[in-house]
PDB file of C-alpha atoms in Angstrom:
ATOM      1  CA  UNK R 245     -45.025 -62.789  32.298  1.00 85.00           C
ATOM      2  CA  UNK R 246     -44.958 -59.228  32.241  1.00 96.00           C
ATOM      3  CA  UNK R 247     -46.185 -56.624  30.068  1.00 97.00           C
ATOM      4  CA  UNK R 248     -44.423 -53.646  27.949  1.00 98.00           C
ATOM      5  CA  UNK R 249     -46.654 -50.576  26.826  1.00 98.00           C
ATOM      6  CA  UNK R 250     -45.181 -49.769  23.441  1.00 98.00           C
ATOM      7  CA  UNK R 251     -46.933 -46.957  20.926  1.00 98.00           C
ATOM      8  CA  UNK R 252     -49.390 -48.888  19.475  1.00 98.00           C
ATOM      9  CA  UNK R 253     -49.524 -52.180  21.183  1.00 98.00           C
ATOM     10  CA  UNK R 254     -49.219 -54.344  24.443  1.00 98.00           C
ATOM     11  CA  UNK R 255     -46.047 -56.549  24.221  1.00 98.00           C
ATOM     12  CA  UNK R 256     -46.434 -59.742  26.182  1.00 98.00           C
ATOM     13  CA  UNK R 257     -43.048 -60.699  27.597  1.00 98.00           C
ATOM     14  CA  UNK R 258     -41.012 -63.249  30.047  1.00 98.00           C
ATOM     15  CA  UNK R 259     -38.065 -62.495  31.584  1.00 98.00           C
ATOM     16  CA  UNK R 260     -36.265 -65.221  32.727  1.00 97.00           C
ATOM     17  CA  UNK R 261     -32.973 -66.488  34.373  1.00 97.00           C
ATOM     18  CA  UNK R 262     -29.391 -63.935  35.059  1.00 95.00           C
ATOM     19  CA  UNK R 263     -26.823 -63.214  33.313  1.00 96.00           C
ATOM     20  CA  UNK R 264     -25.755 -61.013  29.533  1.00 97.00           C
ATOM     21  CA  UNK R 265     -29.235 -60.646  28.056  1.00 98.00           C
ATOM     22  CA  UNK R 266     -30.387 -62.682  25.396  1.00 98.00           C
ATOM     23  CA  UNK R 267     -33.464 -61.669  23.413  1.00 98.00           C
ATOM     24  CA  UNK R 268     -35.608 -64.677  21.374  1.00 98.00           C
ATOM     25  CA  UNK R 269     -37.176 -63.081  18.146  1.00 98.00           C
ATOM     26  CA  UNK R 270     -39.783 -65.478  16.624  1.00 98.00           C
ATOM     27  CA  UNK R 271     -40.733 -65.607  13.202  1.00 96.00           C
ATOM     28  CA  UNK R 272     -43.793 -65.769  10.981  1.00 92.00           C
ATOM     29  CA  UNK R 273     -46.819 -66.922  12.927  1.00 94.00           C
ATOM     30  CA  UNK R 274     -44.577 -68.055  16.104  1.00 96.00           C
ATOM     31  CA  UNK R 275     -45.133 -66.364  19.544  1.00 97.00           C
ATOM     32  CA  UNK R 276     -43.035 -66.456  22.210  1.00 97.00           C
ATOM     33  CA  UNK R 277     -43.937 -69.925  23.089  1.00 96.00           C
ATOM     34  CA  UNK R 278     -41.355 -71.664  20.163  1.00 95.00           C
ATOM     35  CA  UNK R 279     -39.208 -70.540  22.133  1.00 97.00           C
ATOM     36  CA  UNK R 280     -39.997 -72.445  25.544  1.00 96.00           C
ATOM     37  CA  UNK R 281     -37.965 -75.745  24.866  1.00 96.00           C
ATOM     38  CA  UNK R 282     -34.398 -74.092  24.798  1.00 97.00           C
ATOM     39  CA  UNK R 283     -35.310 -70.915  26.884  1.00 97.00           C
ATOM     40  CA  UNK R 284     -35.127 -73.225  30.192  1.00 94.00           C
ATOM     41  CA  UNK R 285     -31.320 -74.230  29.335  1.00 96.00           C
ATOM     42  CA  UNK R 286     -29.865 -70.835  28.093  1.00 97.00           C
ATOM     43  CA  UNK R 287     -31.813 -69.265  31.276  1.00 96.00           C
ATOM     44  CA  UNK R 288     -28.821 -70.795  33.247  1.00 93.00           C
ATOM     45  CA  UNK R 289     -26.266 -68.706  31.687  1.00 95.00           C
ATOM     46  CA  UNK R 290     -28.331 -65.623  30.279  1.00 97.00           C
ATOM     47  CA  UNK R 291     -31.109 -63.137  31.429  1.00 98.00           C
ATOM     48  CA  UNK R 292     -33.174 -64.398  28.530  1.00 98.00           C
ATOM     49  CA  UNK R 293     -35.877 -62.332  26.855  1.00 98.00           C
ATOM     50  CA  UNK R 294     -39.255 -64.000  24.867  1.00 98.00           C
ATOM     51  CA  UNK R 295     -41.777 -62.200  23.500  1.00 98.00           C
ATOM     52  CA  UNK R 296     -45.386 -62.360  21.593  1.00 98.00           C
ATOM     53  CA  UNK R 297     -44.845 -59.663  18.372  1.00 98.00           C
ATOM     54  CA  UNK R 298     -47.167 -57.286  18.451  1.00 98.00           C
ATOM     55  CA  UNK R 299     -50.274 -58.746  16.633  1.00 97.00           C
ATOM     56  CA  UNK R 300     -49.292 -62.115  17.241  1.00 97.00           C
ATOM     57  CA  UNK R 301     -50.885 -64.301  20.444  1.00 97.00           C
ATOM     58  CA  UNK R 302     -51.346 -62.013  23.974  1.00 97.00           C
ATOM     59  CA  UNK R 303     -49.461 -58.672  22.339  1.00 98.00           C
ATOM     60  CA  UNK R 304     -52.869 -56.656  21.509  1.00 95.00           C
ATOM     61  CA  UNK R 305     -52.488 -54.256  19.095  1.00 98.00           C
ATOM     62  CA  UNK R 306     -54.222 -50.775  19.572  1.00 97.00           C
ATOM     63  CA  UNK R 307     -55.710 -51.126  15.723  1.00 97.00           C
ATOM     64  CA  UNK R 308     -56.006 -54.282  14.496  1.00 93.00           C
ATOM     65  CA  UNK R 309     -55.870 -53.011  10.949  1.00 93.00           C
ATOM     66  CA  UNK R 310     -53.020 -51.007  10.819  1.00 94.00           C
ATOM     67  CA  UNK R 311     -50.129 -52.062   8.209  1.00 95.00           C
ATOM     68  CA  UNK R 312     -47.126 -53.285   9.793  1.00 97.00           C
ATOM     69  CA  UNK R 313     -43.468 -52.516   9.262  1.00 97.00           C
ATOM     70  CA  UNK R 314     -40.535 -53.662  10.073  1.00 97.00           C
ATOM     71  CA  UNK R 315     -38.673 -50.465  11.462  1.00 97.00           C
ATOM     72  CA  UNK R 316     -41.966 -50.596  14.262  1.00 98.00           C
ATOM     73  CA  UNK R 317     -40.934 -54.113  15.145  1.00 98.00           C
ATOM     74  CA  UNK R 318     -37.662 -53.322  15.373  1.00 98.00           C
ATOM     75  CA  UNK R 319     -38.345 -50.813  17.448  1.00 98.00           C
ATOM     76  CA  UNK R 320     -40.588 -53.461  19.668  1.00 98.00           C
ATOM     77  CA  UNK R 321     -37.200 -55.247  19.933  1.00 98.00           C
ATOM     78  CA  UNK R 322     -35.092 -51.981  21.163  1.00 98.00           C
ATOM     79  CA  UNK R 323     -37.707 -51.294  23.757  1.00 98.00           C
ATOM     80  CA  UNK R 324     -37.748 -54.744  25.266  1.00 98.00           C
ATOM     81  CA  UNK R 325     -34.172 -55.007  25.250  1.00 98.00           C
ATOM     82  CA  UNK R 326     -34.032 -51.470  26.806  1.00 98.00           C
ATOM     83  CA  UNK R 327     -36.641 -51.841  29.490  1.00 97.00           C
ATOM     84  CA  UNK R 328     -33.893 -54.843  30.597  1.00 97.00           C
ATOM     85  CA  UNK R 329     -30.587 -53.433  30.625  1.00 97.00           C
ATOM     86  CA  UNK R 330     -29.231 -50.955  28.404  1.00 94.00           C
ATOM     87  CA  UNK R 331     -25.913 -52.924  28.605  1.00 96.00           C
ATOM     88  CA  UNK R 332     -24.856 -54.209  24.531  1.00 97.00           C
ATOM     89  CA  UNK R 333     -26.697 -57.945  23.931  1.00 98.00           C
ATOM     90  CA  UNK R 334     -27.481 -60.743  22.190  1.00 98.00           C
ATOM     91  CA  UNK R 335     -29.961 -62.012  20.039  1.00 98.00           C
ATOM     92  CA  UNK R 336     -31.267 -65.325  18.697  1.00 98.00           C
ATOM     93  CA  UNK R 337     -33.733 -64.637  16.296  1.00 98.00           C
ATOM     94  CA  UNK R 338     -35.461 -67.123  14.276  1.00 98.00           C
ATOM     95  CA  UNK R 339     -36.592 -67.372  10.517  1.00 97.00           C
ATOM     96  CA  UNK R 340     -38.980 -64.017   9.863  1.00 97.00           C
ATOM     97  CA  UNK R 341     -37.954 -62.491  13.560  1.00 98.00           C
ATOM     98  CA  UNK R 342     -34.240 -62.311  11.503  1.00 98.00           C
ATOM     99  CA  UNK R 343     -35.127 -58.869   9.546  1.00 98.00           C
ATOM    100  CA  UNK R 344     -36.159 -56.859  12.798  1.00 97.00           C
ATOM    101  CA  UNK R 345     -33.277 -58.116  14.584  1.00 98.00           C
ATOM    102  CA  UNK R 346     -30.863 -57.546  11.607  1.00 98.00           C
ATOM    103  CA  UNK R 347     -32.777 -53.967  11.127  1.00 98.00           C
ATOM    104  CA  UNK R 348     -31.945 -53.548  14.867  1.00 98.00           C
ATOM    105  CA  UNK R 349     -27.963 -54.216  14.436  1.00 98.00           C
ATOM    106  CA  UNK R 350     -27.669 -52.272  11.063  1.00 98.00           C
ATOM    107  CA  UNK R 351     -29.530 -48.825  12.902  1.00 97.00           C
ATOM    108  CA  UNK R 352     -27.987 -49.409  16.272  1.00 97.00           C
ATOM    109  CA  UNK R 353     -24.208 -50.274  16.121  1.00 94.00           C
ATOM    110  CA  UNK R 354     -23.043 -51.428  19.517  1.00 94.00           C
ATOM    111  CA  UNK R 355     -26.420 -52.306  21.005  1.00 97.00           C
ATOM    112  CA  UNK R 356     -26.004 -55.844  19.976  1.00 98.00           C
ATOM    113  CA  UNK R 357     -23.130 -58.014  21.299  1.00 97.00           C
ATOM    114  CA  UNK R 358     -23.776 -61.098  18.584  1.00 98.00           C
ATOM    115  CA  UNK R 359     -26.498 -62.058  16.591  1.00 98.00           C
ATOM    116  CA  UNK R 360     -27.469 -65.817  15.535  1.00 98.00           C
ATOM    117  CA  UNK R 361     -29.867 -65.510  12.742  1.00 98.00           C
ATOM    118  CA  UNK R 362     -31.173 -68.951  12.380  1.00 98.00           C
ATOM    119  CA  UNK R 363     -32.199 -69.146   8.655  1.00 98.00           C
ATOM    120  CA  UNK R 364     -33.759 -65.668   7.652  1.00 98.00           C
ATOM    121  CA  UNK R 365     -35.733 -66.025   4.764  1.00 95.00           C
ATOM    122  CA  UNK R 366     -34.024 -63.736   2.346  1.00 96.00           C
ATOM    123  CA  UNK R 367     -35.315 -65.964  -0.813  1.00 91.00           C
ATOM    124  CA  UNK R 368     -34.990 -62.842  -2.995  1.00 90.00           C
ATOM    125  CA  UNK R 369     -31.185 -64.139  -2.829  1.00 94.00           C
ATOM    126  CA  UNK R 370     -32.076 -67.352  -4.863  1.00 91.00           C
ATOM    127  CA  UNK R 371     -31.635 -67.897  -8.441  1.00 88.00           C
ATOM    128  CA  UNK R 372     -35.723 -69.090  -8.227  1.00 80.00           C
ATOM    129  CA  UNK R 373     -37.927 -67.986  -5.868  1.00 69.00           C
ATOM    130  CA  UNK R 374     -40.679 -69.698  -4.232  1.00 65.00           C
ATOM    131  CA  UNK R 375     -44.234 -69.214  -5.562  1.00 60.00           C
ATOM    132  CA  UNK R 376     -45.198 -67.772  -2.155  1.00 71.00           C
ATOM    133  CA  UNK R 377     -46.999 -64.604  -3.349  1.00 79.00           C
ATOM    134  CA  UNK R 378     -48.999 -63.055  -0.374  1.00 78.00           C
ATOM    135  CA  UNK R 379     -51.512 -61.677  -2.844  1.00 83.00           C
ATOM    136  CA  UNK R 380     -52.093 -65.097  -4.172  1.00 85.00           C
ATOM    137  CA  UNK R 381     -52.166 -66.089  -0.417  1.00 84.00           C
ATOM    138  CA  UNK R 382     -54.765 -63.494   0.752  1.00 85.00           C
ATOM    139  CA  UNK R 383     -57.246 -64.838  -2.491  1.00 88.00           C
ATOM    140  CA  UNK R 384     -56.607 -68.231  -1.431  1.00 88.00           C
ATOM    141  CA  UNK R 385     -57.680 -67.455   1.878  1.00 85.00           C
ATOM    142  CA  UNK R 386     -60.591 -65.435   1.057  1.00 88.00           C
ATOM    143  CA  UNK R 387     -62.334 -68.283  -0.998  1.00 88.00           C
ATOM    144  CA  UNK R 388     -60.809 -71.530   0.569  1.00 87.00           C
ATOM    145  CA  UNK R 389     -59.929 -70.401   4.271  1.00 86.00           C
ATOM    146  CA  UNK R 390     -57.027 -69.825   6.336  1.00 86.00           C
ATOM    147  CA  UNK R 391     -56.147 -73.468   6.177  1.00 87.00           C
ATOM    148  CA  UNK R 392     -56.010 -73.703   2.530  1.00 87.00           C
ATOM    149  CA  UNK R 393     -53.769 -70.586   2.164  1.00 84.00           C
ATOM    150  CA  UNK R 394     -51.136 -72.059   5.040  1.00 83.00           C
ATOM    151  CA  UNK R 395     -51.113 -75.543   3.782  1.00 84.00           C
ATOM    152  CA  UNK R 396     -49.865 -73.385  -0.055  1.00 84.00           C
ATOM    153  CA  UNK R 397     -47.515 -71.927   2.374  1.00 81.00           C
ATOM    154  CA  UNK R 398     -46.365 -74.337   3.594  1.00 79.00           C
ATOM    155  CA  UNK R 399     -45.603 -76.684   0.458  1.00 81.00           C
ATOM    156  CA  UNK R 400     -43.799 -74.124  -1.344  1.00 78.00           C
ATOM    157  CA  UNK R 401     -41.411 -73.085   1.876  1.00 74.00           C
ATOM    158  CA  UNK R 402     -40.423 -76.844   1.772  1.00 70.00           C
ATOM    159  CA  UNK R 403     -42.299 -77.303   5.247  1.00 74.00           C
ATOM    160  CA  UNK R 404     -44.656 -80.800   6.203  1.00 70.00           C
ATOM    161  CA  UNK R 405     -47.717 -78.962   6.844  1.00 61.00           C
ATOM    162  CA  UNK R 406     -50.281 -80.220   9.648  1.00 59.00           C
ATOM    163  CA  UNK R 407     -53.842 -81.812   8.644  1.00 54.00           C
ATOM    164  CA  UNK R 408     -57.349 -80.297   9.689  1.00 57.00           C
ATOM    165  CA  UNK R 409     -57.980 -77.483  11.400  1.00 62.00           C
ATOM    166  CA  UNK R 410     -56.002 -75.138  13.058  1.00 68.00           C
ATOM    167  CA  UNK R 411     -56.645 -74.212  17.091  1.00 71.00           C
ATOM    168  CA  UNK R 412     -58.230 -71.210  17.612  1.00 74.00           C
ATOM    169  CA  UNK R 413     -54.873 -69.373  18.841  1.00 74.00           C
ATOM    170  CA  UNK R 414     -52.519 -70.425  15.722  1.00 84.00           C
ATOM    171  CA  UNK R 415     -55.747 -69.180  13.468  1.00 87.00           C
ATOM    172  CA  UNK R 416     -55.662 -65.984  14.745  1.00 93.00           C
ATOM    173  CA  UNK R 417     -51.797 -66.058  14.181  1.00 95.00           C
ATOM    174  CA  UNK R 418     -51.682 -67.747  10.955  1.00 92.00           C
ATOM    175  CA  UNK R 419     -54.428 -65.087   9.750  1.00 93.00           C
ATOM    176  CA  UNK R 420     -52.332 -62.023  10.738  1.00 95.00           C
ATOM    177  CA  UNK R 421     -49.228 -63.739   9.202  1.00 93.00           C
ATOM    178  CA  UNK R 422     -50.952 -63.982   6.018  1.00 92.00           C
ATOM    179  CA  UNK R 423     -52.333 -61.194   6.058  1.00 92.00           C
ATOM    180  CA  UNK R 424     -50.232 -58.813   7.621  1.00 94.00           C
ATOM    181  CA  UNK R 425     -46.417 -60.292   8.097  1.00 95.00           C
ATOM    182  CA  UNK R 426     -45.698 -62.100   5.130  1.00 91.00           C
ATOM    183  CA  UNK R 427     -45.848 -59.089   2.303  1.00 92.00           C
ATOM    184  CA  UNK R 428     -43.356 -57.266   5.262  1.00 95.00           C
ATOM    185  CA  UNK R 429     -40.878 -60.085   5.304  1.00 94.00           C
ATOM    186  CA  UNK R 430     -40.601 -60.555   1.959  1.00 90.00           C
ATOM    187  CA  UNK R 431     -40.050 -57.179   1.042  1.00 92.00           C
ATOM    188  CA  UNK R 432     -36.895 -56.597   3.170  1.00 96.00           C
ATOM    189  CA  UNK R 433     -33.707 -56.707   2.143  1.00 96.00           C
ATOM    190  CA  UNK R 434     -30.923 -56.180   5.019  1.00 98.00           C
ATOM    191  CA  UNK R 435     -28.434 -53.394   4.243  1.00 98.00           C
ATOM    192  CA  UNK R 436     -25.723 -55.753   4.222  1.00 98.00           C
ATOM    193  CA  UNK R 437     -22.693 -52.894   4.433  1.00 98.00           C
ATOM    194  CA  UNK R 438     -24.333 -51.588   7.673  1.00 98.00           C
ATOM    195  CA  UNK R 439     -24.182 -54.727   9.000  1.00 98.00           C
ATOM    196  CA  UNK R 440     -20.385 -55.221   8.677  1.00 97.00           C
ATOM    197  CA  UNK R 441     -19.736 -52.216   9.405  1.00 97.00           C
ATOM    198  CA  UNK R 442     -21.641 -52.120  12.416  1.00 97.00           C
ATOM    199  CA  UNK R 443     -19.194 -54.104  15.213  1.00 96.00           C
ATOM    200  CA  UNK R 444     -21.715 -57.012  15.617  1.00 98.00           C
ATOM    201  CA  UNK R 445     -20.601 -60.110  15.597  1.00 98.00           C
ATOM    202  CA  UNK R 446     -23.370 -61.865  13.352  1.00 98.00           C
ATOM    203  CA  UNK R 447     -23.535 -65.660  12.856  1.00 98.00           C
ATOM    204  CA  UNK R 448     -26.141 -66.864  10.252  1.00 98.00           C
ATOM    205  CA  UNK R 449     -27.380 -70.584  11.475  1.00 98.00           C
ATOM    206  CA  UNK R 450     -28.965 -73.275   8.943  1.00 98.00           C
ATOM    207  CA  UNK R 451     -30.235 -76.516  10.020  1.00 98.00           C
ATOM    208  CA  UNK R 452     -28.378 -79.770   9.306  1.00 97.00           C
ATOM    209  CA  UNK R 453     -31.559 -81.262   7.990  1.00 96.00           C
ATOM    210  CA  UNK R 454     -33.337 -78.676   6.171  1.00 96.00           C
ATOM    211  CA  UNK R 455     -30.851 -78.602   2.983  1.00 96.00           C
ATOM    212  CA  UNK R 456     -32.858 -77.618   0.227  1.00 93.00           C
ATOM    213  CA  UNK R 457     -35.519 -75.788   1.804  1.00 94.00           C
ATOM    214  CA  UNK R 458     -35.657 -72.036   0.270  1.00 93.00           C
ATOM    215  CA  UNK R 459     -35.146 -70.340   3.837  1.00 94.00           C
ATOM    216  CA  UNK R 460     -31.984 -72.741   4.445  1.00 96.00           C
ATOM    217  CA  UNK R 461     -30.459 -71.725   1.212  1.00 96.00           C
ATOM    218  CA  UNK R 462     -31.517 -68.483   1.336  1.00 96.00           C
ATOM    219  CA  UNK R 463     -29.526 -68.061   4.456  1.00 98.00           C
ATOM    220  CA  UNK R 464     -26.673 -69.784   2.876  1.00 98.00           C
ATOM    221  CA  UNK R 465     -26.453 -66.889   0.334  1.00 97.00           C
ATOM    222  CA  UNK R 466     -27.305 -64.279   3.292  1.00 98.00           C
ATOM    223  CA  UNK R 467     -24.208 -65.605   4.922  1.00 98.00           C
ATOM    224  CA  UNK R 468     -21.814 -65.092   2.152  1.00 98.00           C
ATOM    225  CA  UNK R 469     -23.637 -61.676   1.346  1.00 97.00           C
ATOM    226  CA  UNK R 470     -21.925 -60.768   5.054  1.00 98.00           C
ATOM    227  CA  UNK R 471     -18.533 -62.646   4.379  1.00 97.00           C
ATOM    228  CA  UNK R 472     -19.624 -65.592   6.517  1.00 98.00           C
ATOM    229  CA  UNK R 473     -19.654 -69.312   6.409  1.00 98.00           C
ATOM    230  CA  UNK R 474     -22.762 -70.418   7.667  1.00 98.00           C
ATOM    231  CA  UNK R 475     -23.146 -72.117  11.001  1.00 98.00           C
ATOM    232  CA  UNK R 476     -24.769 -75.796  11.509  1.00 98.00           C
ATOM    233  CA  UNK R 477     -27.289 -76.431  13.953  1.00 98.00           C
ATOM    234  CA  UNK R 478     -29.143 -79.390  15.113  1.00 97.00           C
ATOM    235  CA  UNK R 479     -32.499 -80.249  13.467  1.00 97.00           C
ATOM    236  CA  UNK R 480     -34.238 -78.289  11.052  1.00 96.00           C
ATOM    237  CA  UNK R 481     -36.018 -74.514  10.292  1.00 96.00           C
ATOM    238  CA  UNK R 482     -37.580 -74.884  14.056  1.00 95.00           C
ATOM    239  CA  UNK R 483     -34.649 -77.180  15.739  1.00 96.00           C
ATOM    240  CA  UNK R 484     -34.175 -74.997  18.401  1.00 97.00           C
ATOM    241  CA  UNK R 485     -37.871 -76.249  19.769  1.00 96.00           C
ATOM    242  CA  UNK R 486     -37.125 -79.697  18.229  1.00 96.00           C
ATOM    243  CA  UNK R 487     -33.442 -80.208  19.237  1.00 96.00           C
ATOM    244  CA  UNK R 488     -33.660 -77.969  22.163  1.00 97.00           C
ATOM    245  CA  UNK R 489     -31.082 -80.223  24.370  1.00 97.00           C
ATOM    246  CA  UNK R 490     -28.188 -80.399  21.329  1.00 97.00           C
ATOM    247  CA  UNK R 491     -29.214 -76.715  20.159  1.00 98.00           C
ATOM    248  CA  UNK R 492     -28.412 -75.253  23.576  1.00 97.00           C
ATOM    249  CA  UNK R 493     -24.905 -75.836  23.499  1.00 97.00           C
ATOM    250  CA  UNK R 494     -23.901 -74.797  20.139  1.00 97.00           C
ATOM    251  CA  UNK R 495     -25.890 -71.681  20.663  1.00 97.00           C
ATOM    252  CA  UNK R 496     -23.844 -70.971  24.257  1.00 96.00           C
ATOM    253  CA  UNK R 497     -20.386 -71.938  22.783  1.00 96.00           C
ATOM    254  CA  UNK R 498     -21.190 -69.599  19.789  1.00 94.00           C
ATOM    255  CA  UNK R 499     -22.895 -66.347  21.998  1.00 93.00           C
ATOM    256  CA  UNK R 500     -19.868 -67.215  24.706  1.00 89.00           C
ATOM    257  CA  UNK R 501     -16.909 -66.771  22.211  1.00 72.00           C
TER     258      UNK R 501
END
């Protein structure tokens, strides 16, 4: 575990294994730890990089309060890939983590090798959208609790949603998600010509089991926005952590091409 002053905040970090580096971007209220099932097999082939967001888990943020953007995560990204090697790599980056690491590609051409984004949440893309409206969200939480507000989440993204409360930790999280991550998320829209244009080789994953889901076909229309065919994976929105041992190799055939 190590530690990256950034302006603004404290990025909590691992650095793990040898090899092209690989940098994990989590998503929504996910810290570096959804990453911990598949890090331990790509470690054997890359120098991978996971990290807390700023605001999320161990990455303490200098004001608590203060809005959050995606060009300053991006540039959270850039920073941790830089204090590694400046050498061009790749990403994984998962669900809400997509739009920094897609930000990343479209205002840095050549610093990424290939990017997977695993089922970026681009339901602006989608003849309905989901009635996931962070203002409704923030009043549900205000009168019913965090719970209440993640569990109307939850339904609406298509996801099975846990019972009771939440653990201190994944409170905290869920709170800043709601409160401070979701309205950013939603409102970006990749500049898809900057992304072909740029000279990364992008590959948009969707889960063999979460057909249907908004993020899955979401990312099914992100995909052809780029000219792509999307990419299969093992398991669902999260298979990487739930299929970690058939993930792997799909993800190392596809980053090793």
């Amino acid at each position: 575990m190590a530690v990256l002053d950034v302006p603004g905040a404290r990025l909590h970090h691992t650095v793990t294994g040898s090899g092209p580096v690989l940098l994990c971007v989590p998503g929504g209220a996910a810290d570096s730890g959804m990453f911990a099932p598949i890090a331990s097999l790509l470690a054997e082939h890359y120098t991978v990089i996971t990290y807390d967001p700023r605001g999320i888990s161990r990455s303490i943020l200098d004001d608590p309060g203060e809005e959050q953007r995606i060009e300053v995560h991006t540039d959270d990204a850039l920073r941790l890939l830089d204090s590694v090697s400046e050498e061009p790599a790749a990403i994984f980056a998962s669900s809400g983590g997509c739009m920094q690491a897609f930000e990343l590609v479209a205002r840095h051409p050549g610093r990424v090798r290939t990017l997977l984004a695993h089922e970026p949440p681009l339901t602006s893309l989608l003849d309905e959208e989901p009635d996931v409206d962070p203002d409704e969200l923030l009043r549900i939480h205000r009168e019913h609790g965090i719970e209440a507000a993640m569990a109307k989440f939850m339904a609406e993204a298509g996801f099975e949603a846990g019972e009771g409360a939440l653990p201190p930790e994944m409170r905290k999280n869920v709170e800043f998600f709601v409160v401070h991550l979701m309205k950013m998320i939603g409102d970006f829209t990749p500049d898809y010509a900057a992304l072909k244009a740029s000279g990364t080789r992008i590959v948009v994953g969707v889960g063999k089991e979460s057909a249907g889901q908004p993020a899955h076909e979401a990312a099914v229309l992100a995909a052809g926005r780029l000219g792509l065919d999307p990419t299969y994976f093992p398991g669902d929105h999260g298979g990487f952590a739930a299929e970690a041992a058939t993930f792997a190799p799909l993800l190392r055939e596809i980053l090793g091409a």
